[in-house]
PDB file of C-alpha atoms in Angstrom:
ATOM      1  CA  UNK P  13      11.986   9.233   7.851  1.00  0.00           C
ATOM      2  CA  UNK P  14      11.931   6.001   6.010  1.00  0.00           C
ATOM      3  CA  UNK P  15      14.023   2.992   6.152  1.00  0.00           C
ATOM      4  CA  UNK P  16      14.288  -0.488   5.505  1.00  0.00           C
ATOM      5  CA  UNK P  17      12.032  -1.786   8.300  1.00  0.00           C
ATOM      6  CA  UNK P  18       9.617   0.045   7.476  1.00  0.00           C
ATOM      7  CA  UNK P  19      10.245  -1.784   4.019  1.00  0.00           C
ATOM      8  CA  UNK P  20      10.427  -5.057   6.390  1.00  0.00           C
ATOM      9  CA  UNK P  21       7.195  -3.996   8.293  1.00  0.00           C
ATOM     10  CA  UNK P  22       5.242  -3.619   5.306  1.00  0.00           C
ATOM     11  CA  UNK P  23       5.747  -6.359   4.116  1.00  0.00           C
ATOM     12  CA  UNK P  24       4.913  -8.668   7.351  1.00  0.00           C
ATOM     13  CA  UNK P  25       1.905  -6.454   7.065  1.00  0.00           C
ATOM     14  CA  UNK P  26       0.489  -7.701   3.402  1.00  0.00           C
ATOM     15  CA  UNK P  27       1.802 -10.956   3.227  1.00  0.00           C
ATOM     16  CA  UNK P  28      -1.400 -12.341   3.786  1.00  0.00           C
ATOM     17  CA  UNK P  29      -3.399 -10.481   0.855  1.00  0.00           C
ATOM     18  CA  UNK P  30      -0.849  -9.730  -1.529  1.00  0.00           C
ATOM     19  CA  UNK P  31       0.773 -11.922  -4.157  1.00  0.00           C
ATOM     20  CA  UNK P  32       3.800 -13.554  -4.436  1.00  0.00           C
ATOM     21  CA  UNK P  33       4.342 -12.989  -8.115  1.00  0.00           C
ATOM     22  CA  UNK P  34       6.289 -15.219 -10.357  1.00  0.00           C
ATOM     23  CA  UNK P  35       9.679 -14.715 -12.114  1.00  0.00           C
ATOM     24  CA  UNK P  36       9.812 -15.473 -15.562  1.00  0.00           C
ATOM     25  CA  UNK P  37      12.741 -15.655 -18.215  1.00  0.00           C
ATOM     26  CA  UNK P  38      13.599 -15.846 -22.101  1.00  0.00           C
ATOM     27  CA  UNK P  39      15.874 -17.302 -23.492  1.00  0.00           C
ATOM     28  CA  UNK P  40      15.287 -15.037 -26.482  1.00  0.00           C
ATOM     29  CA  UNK P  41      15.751 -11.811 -24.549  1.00  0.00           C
ATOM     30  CA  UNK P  42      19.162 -13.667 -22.700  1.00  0.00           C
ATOM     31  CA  UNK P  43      20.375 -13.932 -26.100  1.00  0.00           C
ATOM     32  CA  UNK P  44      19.203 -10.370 -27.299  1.00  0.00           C
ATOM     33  CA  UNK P  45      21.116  -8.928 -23.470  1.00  0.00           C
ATOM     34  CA  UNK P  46      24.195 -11.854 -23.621  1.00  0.00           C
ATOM     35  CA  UNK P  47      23.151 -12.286 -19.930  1.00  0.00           C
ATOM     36  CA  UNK P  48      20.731 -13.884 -17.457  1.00  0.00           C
ATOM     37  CA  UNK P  49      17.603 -11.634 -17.268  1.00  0.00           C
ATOM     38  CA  UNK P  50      14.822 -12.038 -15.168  1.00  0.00           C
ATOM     39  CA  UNK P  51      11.221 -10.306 -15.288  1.00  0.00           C
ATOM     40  CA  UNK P  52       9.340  -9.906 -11.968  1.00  0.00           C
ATOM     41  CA  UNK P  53       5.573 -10.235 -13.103  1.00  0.00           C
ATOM     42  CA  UNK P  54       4.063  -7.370 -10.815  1.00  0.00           C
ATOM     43  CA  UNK P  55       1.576  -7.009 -13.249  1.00  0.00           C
ATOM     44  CA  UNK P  56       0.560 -10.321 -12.247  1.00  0.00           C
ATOM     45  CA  UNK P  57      -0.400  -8.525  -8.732  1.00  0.00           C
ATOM     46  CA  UNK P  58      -3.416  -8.045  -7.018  1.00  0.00           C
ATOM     47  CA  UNK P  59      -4.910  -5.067  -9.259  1.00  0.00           C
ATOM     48  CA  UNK P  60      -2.876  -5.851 -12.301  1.00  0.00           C
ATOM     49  CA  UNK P  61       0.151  -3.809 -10.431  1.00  0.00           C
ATOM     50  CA  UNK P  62       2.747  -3.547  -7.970  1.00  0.00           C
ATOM     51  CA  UNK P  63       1.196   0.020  -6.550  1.00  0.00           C
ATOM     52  CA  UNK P  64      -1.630  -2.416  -4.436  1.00  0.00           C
ATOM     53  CA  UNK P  65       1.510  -3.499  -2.215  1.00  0.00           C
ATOM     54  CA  UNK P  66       1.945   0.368  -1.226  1.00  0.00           C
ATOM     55  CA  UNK P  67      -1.666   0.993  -1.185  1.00  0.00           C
ATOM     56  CA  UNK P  68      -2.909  -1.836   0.400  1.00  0.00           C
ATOM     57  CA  UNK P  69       0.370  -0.786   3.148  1.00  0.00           C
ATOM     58  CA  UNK P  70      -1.150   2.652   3.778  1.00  0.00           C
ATOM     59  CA  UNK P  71      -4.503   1.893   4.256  1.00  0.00           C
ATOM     60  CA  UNK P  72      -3.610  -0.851   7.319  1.00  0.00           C
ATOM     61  CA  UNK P  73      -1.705   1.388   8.473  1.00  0.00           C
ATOM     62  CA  UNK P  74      -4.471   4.189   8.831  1.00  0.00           C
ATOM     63  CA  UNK P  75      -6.999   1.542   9.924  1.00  0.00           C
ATOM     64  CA  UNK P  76      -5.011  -0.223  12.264  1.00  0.00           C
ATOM     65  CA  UNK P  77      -3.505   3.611  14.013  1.00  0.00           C
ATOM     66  CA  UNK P  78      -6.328   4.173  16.985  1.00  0.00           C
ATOM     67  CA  UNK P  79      -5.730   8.341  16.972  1.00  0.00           C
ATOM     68  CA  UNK P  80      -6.189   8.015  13.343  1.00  0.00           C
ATOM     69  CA  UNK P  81      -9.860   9.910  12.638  1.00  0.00           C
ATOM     70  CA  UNK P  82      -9.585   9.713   9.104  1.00  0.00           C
ATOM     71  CA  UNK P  83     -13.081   7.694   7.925  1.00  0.00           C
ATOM     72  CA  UNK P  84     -12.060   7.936   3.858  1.00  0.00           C
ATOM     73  CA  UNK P  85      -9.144   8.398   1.808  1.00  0.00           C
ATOM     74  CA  UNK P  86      -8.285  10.574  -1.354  1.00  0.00           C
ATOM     75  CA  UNK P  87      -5.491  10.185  -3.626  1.00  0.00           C
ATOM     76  CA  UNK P  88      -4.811  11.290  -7.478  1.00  0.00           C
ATOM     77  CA  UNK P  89      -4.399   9.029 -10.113  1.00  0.00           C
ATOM     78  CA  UNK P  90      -4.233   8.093 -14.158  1.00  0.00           C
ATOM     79  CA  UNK P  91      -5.544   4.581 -13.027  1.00  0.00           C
ATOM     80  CA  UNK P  92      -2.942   2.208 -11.315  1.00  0.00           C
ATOM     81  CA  UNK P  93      -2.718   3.782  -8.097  1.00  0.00           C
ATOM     82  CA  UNK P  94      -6.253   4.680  -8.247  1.00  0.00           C
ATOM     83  CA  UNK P  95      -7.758   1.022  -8.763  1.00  0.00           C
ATOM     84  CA  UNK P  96      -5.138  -0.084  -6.155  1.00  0.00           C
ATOM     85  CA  UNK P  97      -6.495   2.331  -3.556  1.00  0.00           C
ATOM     86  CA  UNK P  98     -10.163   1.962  -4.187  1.00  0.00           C
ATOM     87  CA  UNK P  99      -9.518  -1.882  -3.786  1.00  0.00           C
ATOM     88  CA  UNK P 100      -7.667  -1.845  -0.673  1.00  0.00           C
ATOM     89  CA  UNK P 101      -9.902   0.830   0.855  1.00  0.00           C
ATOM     90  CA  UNK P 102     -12.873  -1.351  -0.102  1.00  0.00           C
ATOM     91  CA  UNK P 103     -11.686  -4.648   1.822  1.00  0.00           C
ATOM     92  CA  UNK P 104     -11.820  -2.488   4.654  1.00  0.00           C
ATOM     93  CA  UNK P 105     -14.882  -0.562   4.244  1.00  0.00           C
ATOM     94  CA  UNK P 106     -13.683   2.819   3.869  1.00  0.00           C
ATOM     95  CA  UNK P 107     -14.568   5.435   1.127  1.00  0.00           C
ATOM     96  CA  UNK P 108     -12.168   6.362  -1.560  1.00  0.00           C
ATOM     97  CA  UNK P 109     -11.637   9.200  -3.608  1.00  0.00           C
ATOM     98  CA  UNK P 110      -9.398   9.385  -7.006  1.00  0.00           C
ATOM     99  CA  UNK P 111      -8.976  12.843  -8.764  1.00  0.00           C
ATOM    100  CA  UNK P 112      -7.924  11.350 -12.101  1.00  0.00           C
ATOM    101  CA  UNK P 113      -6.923  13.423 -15.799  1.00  0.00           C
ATOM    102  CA  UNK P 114      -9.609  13.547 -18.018  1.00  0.00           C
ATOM    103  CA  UNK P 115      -7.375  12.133 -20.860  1.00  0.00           C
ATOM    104  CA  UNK P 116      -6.912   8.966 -18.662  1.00  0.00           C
ATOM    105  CA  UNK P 117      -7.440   5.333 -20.280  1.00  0.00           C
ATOM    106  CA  UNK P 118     -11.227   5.051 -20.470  1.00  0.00           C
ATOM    107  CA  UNK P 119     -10.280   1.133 -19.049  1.00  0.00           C
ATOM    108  CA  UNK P 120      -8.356   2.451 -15.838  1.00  0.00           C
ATOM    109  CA  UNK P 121     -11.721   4.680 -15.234  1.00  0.00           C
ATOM    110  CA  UNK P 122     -14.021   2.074 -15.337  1.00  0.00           C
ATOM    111  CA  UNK P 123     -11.733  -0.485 -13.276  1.00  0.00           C
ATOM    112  CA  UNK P 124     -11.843   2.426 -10.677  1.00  0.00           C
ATOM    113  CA  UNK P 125     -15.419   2.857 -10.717  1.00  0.00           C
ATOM    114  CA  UNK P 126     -15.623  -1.225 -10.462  1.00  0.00           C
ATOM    115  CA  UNK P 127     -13.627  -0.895  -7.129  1.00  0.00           C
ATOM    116  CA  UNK P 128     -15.536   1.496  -5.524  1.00  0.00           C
ATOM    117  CA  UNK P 129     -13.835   4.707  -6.046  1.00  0.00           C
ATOM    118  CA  UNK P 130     -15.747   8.157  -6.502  1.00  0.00           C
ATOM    119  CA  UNK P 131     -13.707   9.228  -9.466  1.00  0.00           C
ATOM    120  CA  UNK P 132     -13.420  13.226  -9.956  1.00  0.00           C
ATOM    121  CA  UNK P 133     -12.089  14.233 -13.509  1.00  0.00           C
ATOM    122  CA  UNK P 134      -9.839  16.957 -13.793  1.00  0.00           C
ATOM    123  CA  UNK P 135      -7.062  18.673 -16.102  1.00  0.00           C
ATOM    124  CA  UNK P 136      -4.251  16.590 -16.259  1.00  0.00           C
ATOM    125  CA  UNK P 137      -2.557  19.545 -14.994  1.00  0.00           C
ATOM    126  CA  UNK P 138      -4.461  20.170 -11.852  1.00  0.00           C
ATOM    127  CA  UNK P 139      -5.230  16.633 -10.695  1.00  0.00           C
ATOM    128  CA  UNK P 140      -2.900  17.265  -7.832  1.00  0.00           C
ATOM    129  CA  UNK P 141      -4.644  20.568  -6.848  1.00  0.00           C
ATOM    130  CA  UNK P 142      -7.906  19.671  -6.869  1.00  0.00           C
ATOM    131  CA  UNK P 143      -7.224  16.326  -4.810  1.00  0.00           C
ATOM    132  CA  UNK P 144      -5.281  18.939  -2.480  1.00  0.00           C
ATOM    133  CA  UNK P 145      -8.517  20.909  -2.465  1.00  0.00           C
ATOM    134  CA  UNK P 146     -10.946  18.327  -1.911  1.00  0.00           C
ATOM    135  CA  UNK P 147      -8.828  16.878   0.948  1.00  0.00           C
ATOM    136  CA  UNK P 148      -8.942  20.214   2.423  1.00  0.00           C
ATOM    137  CA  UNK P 149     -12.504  20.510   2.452  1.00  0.00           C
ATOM    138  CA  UNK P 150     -13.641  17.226   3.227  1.00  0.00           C
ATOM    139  CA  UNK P 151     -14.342  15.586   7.217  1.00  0.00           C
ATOM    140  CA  UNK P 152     -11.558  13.585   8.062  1.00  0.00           C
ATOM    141  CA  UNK P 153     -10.510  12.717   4.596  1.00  0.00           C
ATOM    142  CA  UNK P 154      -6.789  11.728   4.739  1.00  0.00           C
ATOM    143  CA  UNK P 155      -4.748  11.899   1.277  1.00  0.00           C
ATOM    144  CA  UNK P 156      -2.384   9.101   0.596  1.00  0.00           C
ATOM    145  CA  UNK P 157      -0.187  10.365  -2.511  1.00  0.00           C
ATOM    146  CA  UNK P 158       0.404   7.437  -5.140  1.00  0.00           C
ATOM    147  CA  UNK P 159       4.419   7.469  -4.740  1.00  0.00           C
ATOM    148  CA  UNK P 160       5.558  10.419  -2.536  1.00  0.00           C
ATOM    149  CA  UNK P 161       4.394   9.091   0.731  1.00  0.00           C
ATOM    150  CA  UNK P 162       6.529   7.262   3.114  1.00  0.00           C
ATOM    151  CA  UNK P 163       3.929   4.006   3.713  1.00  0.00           C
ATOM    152  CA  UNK P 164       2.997   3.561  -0.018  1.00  0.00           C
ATOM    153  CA  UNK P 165       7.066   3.852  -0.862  1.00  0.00           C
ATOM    154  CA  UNK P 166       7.275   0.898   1.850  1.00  0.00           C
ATOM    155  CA  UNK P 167       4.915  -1.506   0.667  1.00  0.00           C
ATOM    156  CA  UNK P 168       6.735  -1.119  -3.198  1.00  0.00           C
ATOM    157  CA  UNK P 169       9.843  -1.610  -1.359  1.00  0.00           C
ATOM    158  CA  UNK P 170       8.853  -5.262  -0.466  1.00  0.00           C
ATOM    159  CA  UNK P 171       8.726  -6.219  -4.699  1.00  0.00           C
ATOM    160  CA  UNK P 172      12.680  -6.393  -4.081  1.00  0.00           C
ATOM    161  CA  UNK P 173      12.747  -8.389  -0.302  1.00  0.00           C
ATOM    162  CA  UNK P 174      10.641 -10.658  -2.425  1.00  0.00           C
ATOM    163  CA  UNK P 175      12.757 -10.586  -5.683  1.00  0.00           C
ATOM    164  CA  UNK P 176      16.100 -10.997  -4.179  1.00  0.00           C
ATOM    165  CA  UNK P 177      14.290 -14.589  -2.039  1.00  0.00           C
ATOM    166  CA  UNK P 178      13.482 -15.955  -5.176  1.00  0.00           C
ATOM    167  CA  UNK P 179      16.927 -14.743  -7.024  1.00  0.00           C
ATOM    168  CA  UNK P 180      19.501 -14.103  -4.511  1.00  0.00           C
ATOM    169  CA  UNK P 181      22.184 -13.893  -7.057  1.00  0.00           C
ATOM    170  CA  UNK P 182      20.605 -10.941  -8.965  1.00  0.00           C
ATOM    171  CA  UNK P 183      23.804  -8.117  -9.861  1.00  0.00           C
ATOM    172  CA  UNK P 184      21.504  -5.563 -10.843  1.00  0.00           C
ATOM    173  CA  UNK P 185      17.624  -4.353 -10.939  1.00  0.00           C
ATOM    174  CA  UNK P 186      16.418  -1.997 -13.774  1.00  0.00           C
ATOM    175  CA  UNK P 187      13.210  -0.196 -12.354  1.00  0.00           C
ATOM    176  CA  UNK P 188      10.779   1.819 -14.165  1.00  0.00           C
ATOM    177  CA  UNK P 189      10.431   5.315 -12.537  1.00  0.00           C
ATOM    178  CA  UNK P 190       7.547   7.983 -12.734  1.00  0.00           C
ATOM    179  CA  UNK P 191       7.193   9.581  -9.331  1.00  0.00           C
ATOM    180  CA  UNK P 192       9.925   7.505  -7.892  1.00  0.00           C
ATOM    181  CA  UNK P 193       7.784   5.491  -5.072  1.00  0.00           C
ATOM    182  CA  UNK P 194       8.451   2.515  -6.876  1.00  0.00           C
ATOM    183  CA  UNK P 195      12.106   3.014  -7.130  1.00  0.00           C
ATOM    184  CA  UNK P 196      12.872   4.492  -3.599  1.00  0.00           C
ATOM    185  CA  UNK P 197      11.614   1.383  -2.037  1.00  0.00           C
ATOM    186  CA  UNK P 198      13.223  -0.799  -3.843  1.00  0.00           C
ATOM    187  CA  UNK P 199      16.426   0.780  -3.780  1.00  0.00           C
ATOM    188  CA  UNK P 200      16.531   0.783  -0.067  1.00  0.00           C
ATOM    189  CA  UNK P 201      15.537  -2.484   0.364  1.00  0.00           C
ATOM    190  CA  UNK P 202      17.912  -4.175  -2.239  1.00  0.00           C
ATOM    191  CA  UNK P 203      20.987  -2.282  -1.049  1.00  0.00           C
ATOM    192  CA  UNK P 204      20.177  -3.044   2.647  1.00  0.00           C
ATOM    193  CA  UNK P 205      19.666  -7.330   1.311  1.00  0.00           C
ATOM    194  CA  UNK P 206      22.785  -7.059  -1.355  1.00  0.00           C
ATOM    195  CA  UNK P 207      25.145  -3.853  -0.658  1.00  0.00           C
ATOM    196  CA  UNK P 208      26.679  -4.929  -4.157  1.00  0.00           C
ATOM    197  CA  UNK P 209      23.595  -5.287  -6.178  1.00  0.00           C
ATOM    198  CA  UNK P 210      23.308  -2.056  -9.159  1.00  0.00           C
ATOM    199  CA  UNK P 211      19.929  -0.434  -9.030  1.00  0.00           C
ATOM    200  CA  UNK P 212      19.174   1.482 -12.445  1.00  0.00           C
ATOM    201  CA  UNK P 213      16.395   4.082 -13.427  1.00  0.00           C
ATOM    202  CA  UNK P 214      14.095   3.341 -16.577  1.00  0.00           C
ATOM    203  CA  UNK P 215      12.241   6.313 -17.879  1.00  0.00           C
ATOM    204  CA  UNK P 216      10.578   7.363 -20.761  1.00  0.00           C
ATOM    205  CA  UNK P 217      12.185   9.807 -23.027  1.00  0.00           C
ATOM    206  CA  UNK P 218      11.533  13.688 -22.087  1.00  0.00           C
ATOM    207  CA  UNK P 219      11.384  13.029 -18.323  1.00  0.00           C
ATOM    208  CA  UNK P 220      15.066  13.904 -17.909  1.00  0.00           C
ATOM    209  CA  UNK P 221      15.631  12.583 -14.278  1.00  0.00           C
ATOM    210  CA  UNK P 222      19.382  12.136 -15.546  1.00  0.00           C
ATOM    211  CA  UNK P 223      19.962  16.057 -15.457  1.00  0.00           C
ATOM    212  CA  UNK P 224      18.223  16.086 -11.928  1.00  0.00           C
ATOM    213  CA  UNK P 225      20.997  13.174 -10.795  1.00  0.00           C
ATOM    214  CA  UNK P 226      23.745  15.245 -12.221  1.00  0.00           C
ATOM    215  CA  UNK P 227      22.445  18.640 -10.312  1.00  0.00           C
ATOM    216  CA  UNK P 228      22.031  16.413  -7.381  1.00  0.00           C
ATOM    217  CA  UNK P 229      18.666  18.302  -6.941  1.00  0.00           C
ATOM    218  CA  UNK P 230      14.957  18.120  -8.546  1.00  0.00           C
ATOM    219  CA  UNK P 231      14.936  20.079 -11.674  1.00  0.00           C
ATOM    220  CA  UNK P 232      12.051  19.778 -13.580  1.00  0.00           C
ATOM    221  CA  UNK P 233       9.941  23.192 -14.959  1.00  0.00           C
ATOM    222  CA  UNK P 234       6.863  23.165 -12.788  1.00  0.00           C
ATOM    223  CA  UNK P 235       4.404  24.291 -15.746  1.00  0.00           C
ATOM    224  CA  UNK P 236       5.281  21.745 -17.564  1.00  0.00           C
ATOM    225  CA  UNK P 237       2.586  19.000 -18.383  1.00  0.00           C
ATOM    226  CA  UNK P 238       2.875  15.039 -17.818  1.00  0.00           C
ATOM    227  CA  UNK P 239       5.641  13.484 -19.879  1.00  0.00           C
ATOM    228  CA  UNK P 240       4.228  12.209 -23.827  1.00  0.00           C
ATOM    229  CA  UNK P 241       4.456   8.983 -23.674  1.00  0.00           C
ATOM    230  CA  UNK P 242       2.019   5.638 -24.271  1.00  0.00           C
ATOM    231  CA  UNK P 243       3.206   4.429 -20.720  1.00  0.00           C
ATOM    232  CA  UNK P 244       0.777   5.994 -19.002  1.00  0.00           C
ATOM    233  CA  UNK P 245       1.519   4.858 -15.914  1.00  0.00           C
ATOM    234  CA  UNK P 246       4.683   7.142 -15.933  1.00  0.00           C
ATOM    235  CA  UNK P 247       3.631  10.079 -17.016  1.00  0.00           C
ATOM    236  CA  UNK P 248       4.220  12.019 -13.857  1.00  0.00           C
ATOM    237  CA  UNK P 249       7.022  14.306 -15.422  1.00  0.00           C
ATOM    238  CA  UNK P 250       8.892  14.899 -11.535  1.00  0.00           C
ATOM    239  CA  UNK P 251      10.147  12.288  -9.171  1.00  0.00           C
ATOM    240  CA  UNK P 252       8.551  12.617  -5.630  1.00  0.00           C
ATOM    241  CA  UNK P 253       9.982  15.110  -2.574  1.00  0.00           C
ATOM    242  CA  UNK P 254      10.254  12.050  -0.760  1.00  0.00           C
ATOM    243  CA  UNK P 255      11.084   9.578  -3.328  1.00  0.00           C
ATOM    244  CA  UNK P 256      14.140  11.494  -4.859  1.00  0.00           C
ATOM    245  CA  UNK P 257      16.883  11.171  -2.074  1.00  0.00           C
ATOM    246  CA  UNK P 258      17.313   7.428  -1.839  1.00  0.00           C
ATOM    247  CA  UNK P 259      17.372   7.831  -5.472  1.00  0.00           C
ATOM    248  CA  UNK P 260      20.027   9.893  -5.801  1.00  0.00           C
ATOM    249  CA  UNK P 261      21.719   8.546  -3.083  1.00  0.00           C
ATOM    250  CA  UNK P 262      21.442   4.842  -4.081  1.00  0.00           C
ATOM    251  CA  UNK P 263      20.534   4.282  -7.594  1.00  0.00           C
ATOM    252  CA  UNK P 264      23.535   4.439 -10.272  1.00  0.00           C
ATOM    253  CA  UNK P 265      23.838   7.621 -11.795  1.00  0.00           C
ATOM    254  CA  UNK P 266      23.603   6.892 -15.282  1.00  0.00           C
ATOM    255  CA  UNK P 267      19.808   6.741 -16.301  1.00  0.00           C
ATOM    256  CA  UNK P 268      18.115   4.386 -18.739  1.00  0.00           C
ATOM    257  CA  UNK P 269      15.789   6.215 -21.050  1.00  0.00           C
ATOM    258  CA  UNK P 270      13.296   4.453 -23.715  1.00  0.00           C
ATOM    259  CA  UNK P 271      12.467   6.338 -26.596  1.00  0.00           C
ATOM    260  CA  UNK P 272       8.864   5.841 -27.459  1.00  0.00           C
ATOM    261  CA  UNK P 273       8.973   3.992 -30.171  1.00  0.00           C
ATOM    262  CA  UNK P 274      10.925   1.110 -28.189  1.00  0.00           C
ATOM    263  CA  UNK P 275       8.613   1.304 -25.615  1.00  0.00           C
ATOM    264  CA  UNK P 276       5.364   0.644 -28.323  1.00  0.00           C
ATOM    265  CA  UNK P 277       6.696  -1.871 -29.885  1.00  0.00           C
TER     266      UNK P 277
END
């Protein structure tokens, strides 16, 4: 199961690699909102994201376990969780594989190359299949899934231990949600600091997470592809097996969605 100290763990555990990222404000978008909003720079983060915290979380974890045989990891990716893995792998000397979509930012590629990762191209469809598959058939390979795994939902968790220490009074945290590791973590962690504190789901338009909330079960058509959308960091059109109970149970039920033209310009 999953819980807040693992949340609390995790973070004990990276504190000495990761970032503390800053907190910035506008007075522009205050005026815009007619309240006090604050942006947590995770893209300021080791990586240029938040997802090295949950990599970075897994991979101590499976180096520092002493039954643990696994000698490389494998994960699928369009390029965040990828670059993450392949980076935190590489500080400790252990191979990585990313099964990334063929249609992924040439950039986010390259980056992943750059870090040391063996990058297999795929479908976009059949990235998790083929990572599946290679897992399967490779010696002590271990997978670590880029948001539906208990230690990577952990170490995103921490963004909001860390958050609510620089702004305790925070009444609510809008979170951006593609296979829901992010949010999970968070949400358990900023309910367990601030019972009172509103935690809302961002997603791009055509993921419809809100009709999964309302069915109180995951609802999405499994042949469907990734969501359309220039954030391509949330394409993932389902939220996590994992991920989507502390959701449900935790987050507010009305979702946020951005159409895509809001979320270009």
């Amino acid at each position: 199961m999953f819980s807040f100290e693992d949340i609390y763990s995790a973070a004990d555990r990276i504190k000495n690699v990761i970032h503390v990222t800053p907190v910035m404000t506008s007075s522009y978008i205050d005026s815009l909102c007619d309240m006090k909003v604050y942006f947590k720079c995770e893209h300021l983060q080791k990586t240029g994201s938040f997802k090295a915290r949950g990599a970075l979380n897994a991979i101590k974890i499976i180096v520092s376990d002493p039954e643990n045989k696994s000698s490389s990891v494998i994960t699928h990716s369009s390029g965040n969780f990828g670059q993450a893995l392949a980076w935190a792998a590489k500080i400790h000397n252990i191979p990585c594989v990313v099964v990334a979509p063929n249609n992924a930012p040439i950039s986010k590629l390259n980056a992943m190359r750059d870090y040391g990762a063996n990058v297999v191209l795929c479908e976009p469809k059949d990235r998790e299949m083929v990572c599946n598959n290679l897992r399967d058939t490779g010696l002590h390979t271990e997978m670590v899934d880029p948001f539906d795994d208990y230690r990577v939902m952990a170490g995103q968790g921490t963004i909001a231990i860390e958050f609510l220490e620089q702004i305790p009074d925070l009444d609510a945290l809008l979170v951006a949600v593609g296979g829901g590791g992010l949010c999970s973590g968070i949400v358990i962690a900023a309910k367990k600091i601030k019972p009172t504190i509103k935690v809302y789901c961002v997603e791009p338009e055509g993921k419809n997470l809100q009709h999964s909330l309302d069915s109180s079960v995951r609802s999405w058509d499994p042949d469907a592809g990734p969501v359309k959308t220039i954030a391509d960091g949330i394409r993932v059109l389902r939220i996590g097996k994992k991920c989507f109970p502390p959701i449900f149970e935790k987050c507010e039920r009305k979702v946020l969605t951005v159409v895509s033209f809001h979320v270009q310009s």
